[in-house]
Amino acid sequence: SLVIAIAPATACVRNVRSPSLLLRLLRTLLRLALSCADAVRTQRVLPYFVVSLSNPLPSVRAEALHLIAELLASVSTLQPSDTRLMPDYVLPAVSRCATDPEPLVRCALAARLGLLATTAQRFLETAQWMRTV
């Protein structure tokens, strides 16, 4: 399974110093994750994208916003442990980008806000359905 390929890629994310290499690695990680189960996406890949929101380079932070939105939009099923993923984890991390000093990051957030909102609503509806079943 591709989980074997994701493990070394995620290990490299924190140690890569070249901005262009890091961006390529993060994009590759998204491509790998899109072929994996939803639980792998939310539990193994998403944390590395969220950590990238704290990168000192604006281009990496902006790309991380894009990757988070795309990754979460691709998730169709939630694990019971993921029902509070958006309000407790993703939205607080992403909301800090609204006050980012770099216009590039704020523009990236604005560009992905609709997709993030739609995904958050879908996750909320799924979580509510899971509580009633």
GROMACS .gro file of C-alpha atoms in nm:
model
  133
    1SER     CA    1   0.000   0.000   0.000
    2LEU     CA    2   0.103   0.362  -0.043
    3VAL     CA    3   0.118   0.406   0.333
    4ILE     CA    4   0.468   0.262   0.309
    5ALA     CA    5   0.565   0.547   0.074
    6ILE     CA    6   0.396   0.811   0.291
    7ALA     CA    7   0.598   0.727   0.603
    8PRO     CA    8   0.942   0.829   0.467
    9ALA     CA    9   0.792   1.129   0.286
   10THR     CA   10   0.642   1.263   0.607
   11ALA     CA   11   0.968   1.202   0.790
   12CYS     CA   12   1.146   1.421   0.535
   13VAL     CA   13   0.902   1.712   0.563
   14ARG     CA   14   1.046   1.840   0.888
   15ASN     CA   15   1.409   1.813   0.776
   16VAL     CA   16   1.404   1.952   0.422
   17ARG     CA   17   1.561   2.297   0.411
   18SER     CA   18   1.530   2.380   0.042
   19PRO     CA   19   1.201   2.567  -0.016
   20SER     CA   20   1.152   2.432  -0.368
   21LEU     CA   21   1.223   2.076  -0.256
   22LEU     CA   22   0.986   2.112   0.039
   23LEU     CA   23   0.707   2.239  -0.187
   24ARG     CA   24   0.759   1.948  -0.425
   25LEU     CA   25   0.761   1.703  -0.135
   26LEU     CA   26   0.437   1.843   0.007
   27ARG     CA   27   0.267   1.825  -0.334
   28THR     CA   28   0.390   1.468  -0.379
   29LEU     CA   29   0.258   1.383  -0.035
   30LEU     CA   30  -0.085   1.510  -0.140
   31ARG     CA   31  -0.077   1.298  -0.456
   32LEU     CA   32   0.015   0.990  -0.253
   33ALA     CA   33  -0.249   1.064   0.009
   34LEU     CA   34  -0.523   1.096  -0.251
   35SER     CA   35  -0.469   0.728  -0.332
   36CYS     CA   36  -0.494   0.618   0.032
   37ALA     CA   37  -0.780   0.562   0.272
   38ASP     CA   38  -0.945   0.865   0.431
   39ALA     CA   39  -0.808   0.773   0.774
   40VAL     CA   40  -0.452   0.788   0.636
   41ARG     CA   41  -0.524   1.132   0.491
   42THR     CA   42  -0.662   1.278   0.812
   43GLN     CA   43  -0.440   1.105   1.065
   44ARG     CA   44  -0.103   1.068   0.891
   45VAL     CA   45  -0.078   1.337   0.625
   46LEU     CA   46  -0.289   1.628   0.747
   47PRO     CA   47  -0.071   1.696   1.055
   48TYR     CA   48   0.231   1.762   0.831
   49PHE     CA   49   0.033   2.009   0.621
   50VAL     CA   50  -0.087   2.184   0.937
   51VAL     CA   51   0.270   2.206   1.070
   52SER     CA   52   0.368   2.365   0.740
   53LEU     CA   53   0.137   2.658   0.821
   54SER     CA   54   0.405   2.761   1.073
   55ASN     CA   55   0.691   2.751   0.822
   56PRO     CA   56   0.887   3.078   0.806
   57LEU     CA   57   0.848   3.095   0.426
   58PRO     CA   58   0.525   3.254   0.299
   59SER     CA   59   0.523   3.035  -0.013
   60VAL     CA   60   0.521   2.721   0.202
   61ARG     CA   61   0.244   2.857   0.427
   62ALA     CA   62   0.034   2.951   0.122
   63GLU     CA   63   0.086   2.611  -0.038
   64ALA     CA   64  -0.002   2.439   0.291
   65LEU     CA   65  -0.340   2.615   0.288
   66HIS     CA   66  -0.404   2.490  -0.063
   67LEU     CA   67  -0.297   2.136   0.026
   68ILE     CA   68  -0.509   2.125   0.342
   69ALA     CA   69  -0.819   2.237   0.150
   70GLU     CA   70  -0.760   1.984  -0.129
   71LEU     CA   71  -0.682   1.699   0.109
   72LEU     CA   72  -0.987   1.756   0.327
   73ALA     CA   73  -1.217   1.802   0.028
   74SER     CA   74  -1.116   1.454  -0.085
   75VAL     CA   75  -1.217   1.292   0.244
   76SER     CA   76  -1.552   1.117   0.212
   77THR     CA   77  -1.568   0.916   0.535
   78LEU     CA   78  -1.477   1.016   0.888
   79GLN     CA   79  -1.350   0.797   1.166
   80PRO     CA   80  -1.525   0.848   1.500
   81SER     CA   81  -1.204   1.009   1.628
   82ASP     CA   82  -1.216   1.261   1.342
   83THR     CA   83  -1.562   1.405   1.403
   84ARG     CA   84  -1.417   1.719   1.570
   85LEU     CA   85  -1.129   1.749   1.325
   86MET     CA   86  -1.241   2.077   1.169
   87PRO     CA   87  -1.350   2.280   1.474
   88ASP     CA   88  -1.078   2.161   1.711
   89TYR     CA   89  -0.777   2.122   1.483
   90VAL     CA   90  -0.800   2.254   1.128
   91LEU     CA   91  -1.000   2.575   1.166
   92PRO     CA   92  -0.792   2.716   1.455
   93ALA     CA   93  -0.471   2.650   1.259
   94VAL     CA   94  -0.607   2.794   0.936
   95SER     CA   95  -0.767   3.098   1.103
   96ARG     CA   96  -0.424   3.220   1.215
   97CYS     CA   97  -0.344   3.270   0.848
   98ALA     CA   98  -0.607   3.546   0.828
   99THR     CA   99  -0.370   3.771   1.024
  100ASP     CA  100  -0.052   3.653   0.854
  101PRO     CA  101   0.175   3.950   0.774
  102GLU     CA  102   0.229   3.822   0.419
  103PRO     CA  103  -0.035   3.906   0.155
  104LEU     CA  104   0.048   3.583  -0.030
  105VAL     CA  105  -0.075   3.376   0.265
  106ARG     CA  106  -0.388   3.585   0.320
  107CYS     CA  107  -0.471   3.559  -0.052
  108ALA     CA  108  -0.422   3.183  -0.042
  109LEU     CA  109  -0.665   3.163   0.250
  110ALA     CA  110  -0.919   3.379   0.067
  111ALA     CA  111  -0.889   3.158  -0.241
  112ARG     CA  112  -0.955   2.839  -0.042
  113LEU     CA  113  -1.206   2.970   0.210
  114GLY     CA  114  -1.509   2.851   0.012
  115LEU     CA  115  -1.374   2.499  -0.022
  116LEU     CA  116  -1.278   2.487   0.346
  117ALA     CA  117  -1.625   2.609   0.449
  118THR     CA  118  -1.801   2.354   0.228
  119THR     CA  119  -1.583   2.076   0.366
  120ALA     CA  120  -1.638   2.190   0.725
  121GLN     CA  121  -2.014   2.186   0.672
  122ARG     CA  122  -1.999   1.837   0.521
  123PHE     CA  123  -1.788   1.713   0.814
  124LEU     CA  124  -2.036   1.867   1.059
  125GLU     CA  125  -2.329   1.697   0.889
  126THR     CA  126  -2.142   1.365   0.888
  127ALA     CA  127  -2.054   1.399   1.256
  128GLN     CA  128  -2.416   1.476   1.344
  129TRP     CA  129  -2.534   1.177   1.144
  130MET     CA  130  -2.278   0.955   1.322
  131ARG     CA  131  -2.413   1.066   1.662
  132THR     CA  132  -2.771   0.975   1.566
  133VAL     CA  133  -2.689   0.630   1.431
   0.00000   0.00000   0.00000
